[in-house]
Coordinates of C-alpha atoms and ligand atoms in Angstrom, one line a residue:
Y5 CA 74.0 89.4 209.4
T6 CA 74.2 87.9 206.2
P7 CA 74.1 89.9 202.9
D8 CA 71.7 89.0 200.1
T9 CA 74.1 88.2 197.4
G10 CA 71.6 87.1 195.1
P11 CA 72.6 84.8 192.1
R12 CA 75.7 83.3 192.1
V13 CA 77.0 84.3 188.8
R14 CA 78.7 87.5 189.1
V15 CA 78.9 89.6 186.1
N16 CA 79.6 93.4 185.4
Q17 CA 75.9 94.4 185.4
V18 CA 76.7 97.5 183.6
A19 CA 78.3 96.8 180.2
Y20 CA 81.2 95.0 178.6
L21 CA 82.9 96.4 175.3
P22 CA 81.5 94.4 172.2
K23 CA 85.2 93.6 171.5
G24 CA 86.7 93.5 174.8
P25 CA 87.4 90.7 177.4
K26 CA 84.2 89.7 178.9
N27 CA 84.8 87.7 182.2
A28 CA 82.5 86.4 184.8
T29 CA 82.8 84.7 188.2
L30 CA 80.9 81.5 189.5
V31 CA 80.2 80.7 193.0
T32 CA 79.7 77.0 193.6
D33 CA 80.7 73.8 195.5
A34 CA 81.6 72.1 192.1
T35 CA 85.1 71.0 191.6
D36 CA 84.8 70.1 188.3
A37 CA 84.4 72.3 185.2
L38 CA 80.5 73.4 184.4
P39 CA 78.8 74.5 181.2
W40 CA 77.8 78.1 180.8
K41 CA 75.6 79.7 178.4
L42 CA 75.0 83.4 177.3
K43 CA 71.4 84.4 176.5
D44 CA 70.3 87.6 174.9
A45 CA 67.5 89.4 175.9
A46 CA 65.0 87.2 174.7
G47 CA 66.6 84.1 176.0
K48 CA 68.0 83.0 173.1
V49 CA 71.2 81.3 173.9
V50 CA 73.9 83.2 171.7
A51 CA 77.3 81.5 173.1
Q52 CA 78.2 78.8 175.3
G53 CA 81.4 77.2 176.9
S54 CA 82.7 75.5 180.0
T55 CA 83.8 77.1 183.2
T56 CA 87.3 77.2 184.5
P57 CA 87.6 75.8 188.4
R58 CA 89.8 78.4 190.1
G59 CA 89.7 76.8 193.8
V60 CA 89.2 79.1 197.0
D61 CA 89.7 82.6 196.5
A62 CA 91.2 84.5 199.6
S63 CA 89.5 87.6 199.1
S64 CA 86.3 86.1 199.4
R65 CA 86.7 82.7 200.7
Q66 CA 84.7 81.4 198.4
N67 CA 85.0 78.2 196.0
V68 CA 84.8 79.9 192.4
H69 CA 85.2 79.4 188.9
S70 CA 85.7 81.8 186.1
I71 CA 84.1 82.2 183.2
D72 CA 85.6 83.9 179.6
F73 CA 82.8 84.6 177.0
S74 CA 85.4 87.2 175.3
A75 CA 84.6 85.5 172.0
Y76 CA 81.1 86.8 171.7
H77 CA 80.9 90.0 170.0
K78 CA 77.4 91.7 169.3
A79 CA 76.5 94.4 171.2
G80 CA 73.0 94.8 172.7
T81 CA 71.2 95.1 176.0
G82 CA 69.7 92.4 178.6
F83 CA 72.0 89.8 178.5
T84 CA 72.2 87.1 180.9
L85 CA 75.0 84.5 181.8
T86 CA 73.7 81.2 183.4
A87 CA 75.7 78.4 184.9
D88 CA 75.2 75.4 187.7
G89 CA 71.4 76.7 187.4
E90 CA 71.9 79.8 188.5
T91 CA 71.3 83.1 186.2
S92 CA 73.3 86.3 186.5
R93 CA 71.9 89.8 186.6
P94 CA 71.3 91.4 183.5
F95 CA 74.2 93.5 181.5
D96 CA 74.8 95.1 178.3
I97 CA 77.4 94.7 175.7
G98 CA 78.2 98.2 174.3
A99 CA 80.4 101.2 175.0
D100 CA 77.7 104.0 175.9
A101 CA 77.4 103.5 179.5
Y102 CA 81.4 104.3 180.0
Q103 CA 80.7 107.9 178.3
S104 CA 78.0 108.4 180.8
L105 CA 79.8 107.1 183.8
E106 CA 82.9 109.6 183.0
V107 CA 80.5 112.3 183.2
D108 CA 78.4 111.6 186.0
A109 CA 81.7 110.6 188.1
L110 CA 82.8 114.3 187.3
K111 CA 79.3 115.8 187.9
F112 CA 79.7 114.3 191.6
Y113 CA 82.1 117.8 191.9
Y114 CA 79.5 120.3 191.4
T115 CA 77.2 118.9 194.2
Q116 CA 80.4 118.6 196.6
R117 CA 80.9 122.4 196.1
S118 CA 81.3 124.6 199.0
G119 CA 80.7 128.3 199.0
I120 CA 77.9 128.4 195.9
A121 CA 74.6 127.5 195.8
I122 CA 73.9 124.5 194.2
D123 CA 71.5 125.1 191.1
D124 CA 68.5 122.9 191.1
A125 CA 68.1 123.7 187.5
L126 CA 71.3 121.8 186.8
R127 CA 71.2 119.2 189.1
P128 CA 67.3 118.3 189.7
G129 CA 66.6 117.2 193.4
Y130 CA 70.1 118.2 194.4
G131 CA 69.8 122.3 194.8
R132 CA 70.7 123.6 198.2
P133 CA 71.7 127.3 199.5
A134 CA 75.5 128.1 199.4
G135 CA 77.4 126.4 202.4
H136 CA 80.0 128.2 204.5
I137 CA 79.6 131.5 203.0
G138 CA 78.8 133.2 206.6
T139 CA 75.4 133.0 206.8
A140 CA 74.0 132.6 209.7
P141 CA 73.9 129.5 211.0
N142 CA 77.1 129.0 209.5
Q143 CA 80.1 130.9 210.9
G144 CA 81.4 130.8 207.4
D145 CA 84.6 130.1 205.5
T146 CA 85.6 133.6 204.4
N147 CA 87.0 134.6 207.7
V148 CA 88.6 131.5 209.5
P149 CA 90.5 131.5 212.7
C150 CA 93.1 129.2 213.6
Q151 CA 92.8 126.6 216.2
P152 CA 93.6 128.2 219.5
G153 CA 97.2 128.9 220.2
V154 CA 98.0 128.0 216.2
C155 CA 98.2 131.5 214.4
D156 CA 97.0 134.8 215.4
Y157 CA 95.2 135.7 211.6
S158 CA 92.2 134.5 209.8
L159 CA 92.1 133.6 206.3
D160 CA 89.4 133.8 203.6
V161 CA 89.4 129.9 202.6
S162 CA 85.8 129.9 201.2
G163 CA 84.9 127.5 197.9
G164 CA 86.6 124.3 197.1
W165 CA 84.9 120.9 197.3
Y166 CA 83.7 119.4 200.6
D167 CA 86.2 116.4 200.9
A168 CA 83.3 113.5 201.6
G169 CA 80.4 113.1 203.5
D170 CA 81.6 115.3 205.9
H171 CA 81.7 119.6 206.1
G172 CA 85.8 119.2 206.4
K173 CA 88.1 120.5 203.3
Y174 CA 91.7 118.8 203.3
V175 CA 94.8 119.9 201.1
V176 CA 96.1 116.5 201.3
N177 CA 93.2 114.7 199.7
G178 CA 92.0 117.9 197.7
G179 CA 95.4 117.6 196.1
I180 CA 95.2 114.2 194.9
S181 CA 91.5 114.7 193.7
V182 CA 92.3 117.9 191.7
A183 CA 95.8 116.4 190.1
Q184 CA 93.7 113.5 188.7
L185 CA 91.0 115.6 187.1
M186 CA 93.6 117.6 185.5
S187 CA 95.5 114.4 184.5
E188 CA 92.1 113.3 182.9
F189 CA 92.3 116.5 181.0
E190 CA 95.7 116.2 180.4
R191 CA 95.7 112.7 178.8
T192 CA 93.4 114.0 176.0
K193 CA 96.5 116.2 174.9
N194 CA 98.8 113.0 174.8
A195 CA 97.1 109.8 174.7
A196 CA 96.2 108.2 171.3
S197 CA 93.0 106.8 172.5
A198 CA 91.7 109.6 174.2
R199 CA 88.7 111.8 173.3
P200 CA 87.6 115.0 174.9
I201 CA 85.9 115.1 178.3
G202 CA 82.2 115.3 178.0
A203 CA 80.2 118.4 179.2
L204 CA 79.2 118.7 182.7
A205 CA 76.4 121.1 182.9
I206 CA 78.1 123.5 185.5
P207 CA 77.4 126.8 186.1
E208 CA 80.7 127.9 183.8
S209 CA 79.6 125.5 181.1
G210 CA 79.6 127.3 178.0
D211 CA 82.6 129.4 178.8
D212 CA 85.8 128.8 176.6
V213 CA 87.3 126.4 179.3
P214 CA 86.8 122.5 179.3
D215 CA 84.2 121.9 181.9
V216 CA 86.7 119.4 183.4
L217 CA 89.1 122.3 184.2
D218 CA 86.3 124.5 185.2
E219 CA 85.6 121.9 188.3
A220 CA 89.1 121.5 188.9
R221 CA 89.7 125.2 189.2
W222 CA 86.9 125.4 191.7
E223 CA 89.0 123.2 193.8
Q224 CA 92.8 124.8 193.2
E225 CA 91.3 127.9 193.6
F226 CA 90.8 127.0 197.2
L227 CA 94.1 125.2 197.6
L228 CA 95.7 128.7 196.9
K229 CA 93.8 130.4 199.3
M230 CA 94.9 127.7 202.1
Q231 CA 98.6 129.3 201.3
R232 CA 100.4 131.7 204.0
P233 CA 102.3 134.6 202.8
D234 CA 105.4 132.8 203.5
G235 CA 104.5 130.1 201.3
M236 CA 103.5 127.3 203.7
V237 CA 100.2 125.8 203.4
H238 CA 97.6 125.0 206.0
H239 CA 96.7 121.3 206.5
K240 CA 92.9 121.6 206.5
I241 CA 90.0 123.7 207.8
H242 CA 86.9 121.9 209.4
D243 CA 84.5 122.5 212.4
E244 CA 85.6 122.2 216.1
N245 CA 83.7 119.2 216.5
W246 CA 82.1 116.5 214.1
T247 CA 78.8 117.4 212.9
G248 CA 76.0 114.5 212.7
L249 CA 73.8 113.3 210.1
P250 CA 71.9 114.4 208.5
L251 CA 73.2 118.1 208.0
L252 CA 73.1 120.2 204.7
P253 CA 76.3 122.4 204.2
H254 CA 74.4 125.8 204.9
L255 CA 72.8 124.7 208.2
D256 CA 75.9 123.4 209.9
P257 CA 76.3 126.2 213.1
Q258 CA 79.7 125.0 214.3
K259 CA 82.8 127.0 214.5
R260 CA 85.1 126.7 211.6
E261 CA 88.9 126.3 212.1
L262 CA 92.3 126.4 210.4
H263 CA 94.4 123.7 211.4
P264 CA 98.3 124.2 211.3
V265 CA 100.3 124.2 208.2
S266 CA 102.2 121.2 207.2
T267 CA 104.9 120.2 204.7
A268 CA 102.6 117.6 203.1
A269 CA 100.2 120.3 202.4
T270 CA 102.6 122.8 201.0
L271 CA 103.6 120.1 198.8
N272 CA 100.5 119.2 197.4
L273 CA 100.1 122.5 196.7
A274 CA 103.2 123.1 194.7
A275 CA 102.5 119.8 192.8
T276 CA 98.9 120.8 191.7
A277 CA 99.6 124.5 191.2
A278 CA 102.6 123.5 189.1
Q279 CA 100.3 121.1 186.9
A280 CA 97.6 123.9 186.8
A281 CA 100.0 126.2 185.5
R282 CA 100.8 124.4 182.3
V283 CA 96.8 123.0 181.8
F284 CA 95.5 126.1 182.2
A285 CA 98.0 128.3 180.1
P286 CA 96.1 128.1 176.8
Y287 CA 92.9 129.3 178.8
D288 CA 94.0 132.0 180.9
A289 CA 97.6 133.0 181.4
A290 CA 97.0 134.9 184.6
F291 CA 95.6 131.9 186.5
A292 CA 98.4 129.8 185.3
A293 CA 100.9 132.4 186.1
K294 CA 99.2 132.9 189.4
N295 CA 99.7 128.9 190.2
L296 CA 103.3 128.9 188.8
A297 CA 104.7 131.6 191.4
A298 CA 102.4 129.7 194.3
A299 CA 103.7 126.3 193.3
K300 CA 107.5 127.7 193.0
K301 CA 107.0 129.6 196.6
A302 CA 105.3 126.5 198.3
W303 CA 108.5 124.3 197.1
A304 CA 111.0 127.1 198.6
A305 CA 108.7 127.0 201.8
A306 CA 109.0 123.1 201.8
K307 CA 112.3 123.0 201.3
A308 CA 113.1 125.2 204.2
N309 CA 110.8 123.3 206.4
P310 CA 110.7 119.8 205.4
A311 CA 109.7 117.7 208.4
I312 CA 106.0 119.8 209.7
L313 CA 104.0 116.9 210.1
A314 CA 100.2 116.8 210.5
S315 CA 99.3 115.5 213.9
P316 CA 98.2 111.7 214.0
S317 CA 95.8 113.2 216.9
D318 CA 94.2 116.1 215.4
G319 CA 91.3 114.6 214.6
N320 CA 88.5 116.1 216.4
G321 CA 85.9 117.3 214.0
G322 CA 87.5 116.1 211.0
G323 CA 89.9 113.9 209.5
T324 CA 93.8 113.7 210.4
Y325 CA 95.2 113.3 206.8
D326 CA 98.5 112.5 208.6
D327 CA 101.5 111.2 207.1
A328 CA 104.9 110.6 208.7
D329 CA 106.8 110.4 205.3
V330 CA 106.8 113.2 203.1
S331 CA 109.7 112.3 200.8
D332 CA 107.0 111.2 198.2
E333 CA 105.4 114.6 198.3
F334 CA 108.5 116.3 197.5
Y335 CA 109.2 114.1 194.6
W336 CA 105.4 114.6 193.2
A337 CA 106.1 118.3 193.5
A338 CA 109.3 118.2 192.0
A339 CA 108.2 116.2 189.1
E340 CA 105.2 118.5 188.6
L341 CA 107.6 121.7 188.6
Y342 CA 110.1 120.0 186.3
I343 CA 107.4 119.1 183.6
T344 CA 106.2 122.8 183.7
T345 CA 109.3 124.7 183.9
G346 CA 112.1 122.4 182.8
D347 CA 114.5 123.9 185.2
A348 CA 117.6 122.2 186.9
E349 CA 116.9 122.6 190.5
Y350 CA 113.4 120.2 189.9
K351 CA 115.2 117.8 187.4
N352 CA 118.3 117.2 189.7
F353 CA 115.7 116.6 192.6
V354 CA 114.0 114.0 190.7
L355 CA 116.7 112.2 189.5
A356 CA 118.2 112.1 193.2
S357 CA 114.7 111.0 195.0
P358 CA 114.9 107.5 196.2
H359 CA 111.1 107.8 194.6
H360 CA 112.6 107.9 191.0
T361 CA 113.6 104.3 190.8
A362 CA 111.8 102.8 193.7
D363 CA 109.3 99.7 192.9
L364 CA 105.9 101.9 193.5
W365 CA 103.6 99.1 192.3
S366 CA 102.2 97.4 195.5
Q367 CA 99.9 94.8 195.4
G368 CA 97.6 97.6 197.2
G369 CA 96.8 100.6 196.0
A370 CA 99.7 102.2 193.4
M371 CA 98.9 106.0 194.9
D372 CA 96.4 107.5 197.4
W373 CA 96.3 110.6 199.3
G374 CA 99.7 109.5 201.5
H375 CA 101.4 107.9 198.6
V376 CA 101.7 110.0 195.9
A377 CA 105.0 109.0 194.2
A378 CA 103.2 107.4 191.7
L379 CA 101.5 110.5 190.5
G380 CA 104.8 112.1 189.8
R381 CA 106.0 109.1 188.0
I382 CA 103.1 108.5 185.7
D383 CA 103.2 111.9 184.8
L384 CA 106.9 112.2 184.0
A385 CA 106.3 108.9 181.8
T386 CA 103.1 110.3 180.1
V387 CA 103.5 114.0 180.0
P388 CA 106.1 115.2 177.4
N389 CA 109.5 116.4 179.2
G390 CA 113.0 116.2 178.8
L391 CA 114.1 114.3 181.6
P392 CA 117.4 112.6 181.2
G393 CA 116.6 108.7 181.3
R394 CA 112.9 109.3 180.5
D395 CA 113.0 105.5 178.6
A396 CA 113.5 104.1 181.7
V397 CA 110.9 106.1 183.8
R398 CA 108.4 104.8 181.0
Q399 CA 109.6 101.4 181.1
S400 CA 109.3 101.2 185.0
V401 CA 105.4 102.0 184.6
V402 CA 105.0 99.3 182.1
T403 CA 106.8 96.9 184.7
G404 CA 104.3 98.1 187.2
A405 CA 101.4 97.4 184.8
D406 CA 103.1 93.8 184.2
R407 CA 102.8 93.1 187.7
Y408 CA 99.1 94.2 187.9
L409 CA 98.3 92.3 185.1
T410 CA 99.8 89.0 186.7
T411 CA 97.6 90.0 189.5
I412 CA 94.6 90.0 187.4
D413 CA 95.4 86.6 185.8
Q414 CA 95.7 84.7 189.0
H415 CA 92.6 86.4 190.6
P416 CA 89.5 84.7 190.2
Y417 CA 87.7 87.7 190.3
G418 CA 89.9 89.5 187.8
L419 CA 91.3 92.1 190.3
P420 CA 94.5 94.0 190.1
Y421 CA 94.4 94.8 193.7
N422 CA 95.3 91.8 196.0
P423 CA 96.8 93.0 199.4
G424 CA 95.6 90.3 201.6
D425 CA 93.4 92.8 204.0
Y426 CA 91.5 95.4 202.2
V427 CA 92.0 99.3 203.2
W428 CA 89.5 102.1 204.0
G429 CA 88.8 103.4 200.3
S430 CA 89.8 100.2 198.7
N431 CA 87.8 100.7 195.6
S432 CA 89.6 103.6 194.9
A433 CA 92.9 101.5 195.4
V434 CA 91.7 99.2 192.6
L435 CA 91.1 102.3 190.4
N436 CA 94.3 103.7 191.1
D437 CA 96.1 100.4 189.8
M438 CA 94.1 100.5 186.6
I439 CA 95.3 103.7 186.0
V440 CA 98.9 102.2 186.1
L441 CA 97.7 99.5 183.4
A442 CA 96.0 102.2 181.4
A443 CA 99.3 104.2 181.3
A444 CA 101.2 101.3 180.1
Y445 CA 98.6 100.9 177.1
D446 CA 99.1 104.6 176.7
I447 CA 102.9 104.1 176.4
T448 CA 103.0 101.1 174.7
G449 CA 99.7 100.7 172.9
K450 CA 99.7 96.8 173.5
L451 CA 96.2 95.5 174.0
P452 CA 96.7 93.4 177.2
Y453 CA 97.4 96.5 179.5
R454 CA 93.9 98.2 178.2
D455 CA 92.1 94.7 178.7
G456 CA 93.4 94.9 182.2
V457 CA 91.7 97.9 183.0
L458 CA 88.6 96.6 181.3
Q459 CA 88.8 93.5 183.5
G460 CA 89.2 95.9 186.7
I461 CA 86.0 97.8 186.0
D462 CA 84.1 94.5 186.0
Y463 CA 84.8 94.1 189.9
L464 CA 83.7 97.8 190.7
L465 CA 80.5 97.2 188.5
G466 CA 79.3 93.9 190.1
R467 CA 81.8 91.1 189.4
N468 CA 82.4 90.4 193.1
A469 CA 81.5 88.3 196.0
L470 CA 78.9 90.7 196.9
N471 CA 77.3 90.9 193.7
Q472 CA 76.6 94.6 193.5
S473 CA 77.8 97.8 192.0
Y474 CA 79.5 100.1 193.9
V475 CA 78.6 103.1 191.7
T476 CA 75.2 104.7 192.4
G477 CA 72.9 104.4 189.5
Y478 CA 75.0 102.3 187.7
G479 CA 74.1 98.1 187.8
E480 CA 71.1 96.5 188.6
V481 CA 72.1 96.5 192.4
A482 CA 74.3 99.2 193.3
S483 CA 75.1 101.2 196.3
K484 CA 73.0 103.9 197.0
N485 CA 73.0 105.0 200.8
Q486 CA 76.8 106.3 201.0
H487 CA 77.7 108.0 204.0
S488 CA 77.1 111.8 203.6
R489 CA 75.4 114.7 205.4
W490 CA 73.5 116.0 202.4
Y491 CA 72.8 113.0 200.4
A492 CA 71.4 111.3 203.3
H493 CA 67.8 110.1 202.0
S494 CA 67.8 107.0 204.2
L495 CA 68.0 109.5 207.0
D496 CA 65.6 111.9 205.8
T497 CA 63.4 111.2 202.8
S498 CA 63.3 114.8 201.8
L499 CA 67.3 114.6 201.0
P500 CA 68.4 112.6 197.9
N501 CA 70.6 109.7 197.6
P502 CA 73.9 110.5 196.1
P503 CA 73.7 111.3 192.7
H504 CA 74.4 108.7 190.1
G505 CA 78.0 108.1 189.3
S506 CA 78.8 108.5 192.9
L507 CA 81.5 105.7 194.2
A508 CA 81.3 104.1 197.6
G509 CA 84.5 103.4 199.3
G510 CA 84.4 100.0 199.6
P511 CA 85.3 96.8 201.8
N512 CA 87.6 97.7 204.3
S513 CA 88.8 94.8 206.3
G514 CA 89.9 97.2 209.5
L515 CA 86.0 97.6 210.3
Q516 CA 86.6 101.3 211.4
D517 CA 82.9 102.3 212.2
P518 CA 80.6 100.8 214.8
V519 CA 78.2 99.7 212.0
A520 CA 80.7 97.7 210.5
Q521 CA 82.1 96.3 213.5
A522 CA 78.4 95.3 214.6
K523 CA 77.5 93.8 211.3
L524 CA 80.5 92.6 209.6
P525 CA 82.5 90.7 212.2
G526 CA 85.2 88.2 210.8
C527 CA 84.4 89.3 207.1
A528 CA 86.5 87.9 204.2
P529 CA 88.0 91.2 202.5
Q530 CA 85.8 91.2 200.1
F531 CA 82.7 91.0 202.4
C532 CA 84.0 93.7 204.6
Y533 CA 81.1 96.2 203.2
I534 CA 77.6 97.4 203.9
D535 CA 75.7 100.1 202.4
D536 CA 74.5 101.6 205.3
I537 CA 75.0 105.5 205.6
N538 CA 76.7 105.3 208.9
S539 CA 79.4 103.0 208.2
Y540 CA 81.5 105.7 206.9
S541 CA 84.8 103.3 206.9
T542 CA 83.2 101.1 204.4
N543 CA 80.7 103.3 202.6
E544 CA 81.7 107.3 202.5
V545 CA 81.5 109.0 199.1
A546 CA 84.9 111.2 198.5
V547 CA 86.5 113.4 195.9
N548 CA 89.7 111.1 195.9
W549 CA 87.4 108.0 194.7
N550 CA 85.5 109.3 192.3
A551 CA 88.6 111.1 190.4
P552 CA 90.2 107.7 189.5
L553 CA 86.5 106.3 188.5
S554 CA 86.0 109.2 186.1
W555 CA 89.7 108.8 185.0
V556 CA 89.3 105.2 184.2
A557 CA 85.6 105.5 182.8
A558 CA 87.1 108.5 180.3
F559 CA 89.8 105.9 179.4
I560 CA 87.5 103.4 178.6
A561 CA 85.1 105.4 176.9
G562 CA 87.7 106.2 174.6
Q563 CA 88.3 102.5 173.5
G564 CA 85.1 102.6 171.4
D565 CA 83.7 99.1 170.8
G566 CA 86.9 97.9 172.4
Ligands
9MR27 O1 90.8 108.3 203.3 C1 90.7 108.1 204.7 C2 91.5 107.2 205.0 O2 92.9 106.6 204.2 C3 92.1 106.9 206.5 O3 92.4 105.6 206.9 C4 90.6 107.3 207.0 C5 90.8 107.6 208.5 O4 91.7 108.4 208.8 O5 90.4 108.9 206.7 C6 89.8 108.5 205.2 O6 89.5 110.0 205.0 C7 88.1 110.4 205.5 C8 88.6 111.7 206.3 O7 89.3 111.5 207.2 C9 87.3 112.8 206.6 N1 86.8 113.1 205.4 C10 86.0 111.5 204.9 C11 87.2 110.8 204.4 C12 86.9 109.5 203.4 O8 86.2 108.6 204.6

């Protein structure tokens, strides 16, 4: 299997900001600099220069040159870049695409909702009956029993978002996702360059609450339902066995089961409910108070039960989301509880945690569902609070961003992510590193950090070894067959492709599904991806991947022309 990667000049196929950085990558055998030309839609040369040879890039095993055409500032559509006899896919210079990407990436959550009919008038082509409300053949999420031997009660855990392309709902992962949506909103209160988040065409649109918070609430209400009266939180709820593809949520006939409580899930609720308590307070005091009570109760329960770990073998019918180290979840929860309450207990915990001063800025992703310390650190740095030594906390985020800037400068594809092998969901790791850069810009106002974010998005939108965008509907060639049981157009043409704005997980060196194993053996990291619906380890959609996509798109949308 050899992918068709098209022209060897690799660009952001969507848009560069008029005054922002504009970089491209040329794949070539040439060792000396080559001329490049930028052409407008009429084919007229509007800028030219020379490439910079960069040698062999480890992430693609290609010999590459980089091209910097940042000096060109005029907005327009249909530009191309030519070098070494090859012409890139077309692209725009303009800011509009990021406003639509911000919104499309958030609109993804409505069609992921469980427990509510998706209104075709709001999402033409995506309407479907409510999933898992107890209507046959569903066994419903309104009265879900535990796995045998785990507990003797049932809970109403209806609602929330389906995690990804499966029918499962996982507190660890719902947590980071809803937190990042709330942070995208909260940034609009604190960051100089932020603008209000766009309208999402959801059932709640038109109420007095920003749509992004209404969408976050859909998930937060579910997380609250997963809490037991003693404060502990069930790790997940999903089918007894994995369902096949395609299968619309309301047609899933399987038995649904609650899985055991875990300390990690409990702390995910503590963190998100503490954050919800402050962001919802101006809109719904009762909901804010309910969240604060749940957060405190979860915190106390986790302190009393600090090592109830989800089992790495509990993967029948759903993902495991197991995590052997929950000290970072403790730190994140304490940070959010401190920011919201100012209470000494949480302050003291934060200050004593090894995560408070640890170097969190790996060359992989700065954070993910199992590594959440950076969520706490970034919020302590960017959301106003009275923590002693806060200047050092803010400086630590800037130090992390400096590291990512160095990585970008050294990478011929301009990535802040350079871990060697690429992980499952690597595209979200790239985005989460960009959030650190964006936070550093918000803290310092220094343009290089902002420009790092602008370079990072180029990779996701086409400046990469596969010469494709990973966001459906964005870029001339883009992922569109992501693994999903209901956006399964490539298996059943009566179903849609994923909606515009859906991010694919991205290259995964681990080749953890049969399609990837058959088609991609020996792949260089950037080539470990295939836009095949059955390649769940490289090509799934997921709530924790679209969240940083929307966060970053909102950040870029706030930069105007750059
Ligand atoms: O994102 C998760 C990744 O970090 C894990 O390595 C992988 C295997 O356990 O699972 C991923 O999460 C999937 C989850 O288990 C089930 N729903 C779909 C998720 C995205 O692929």
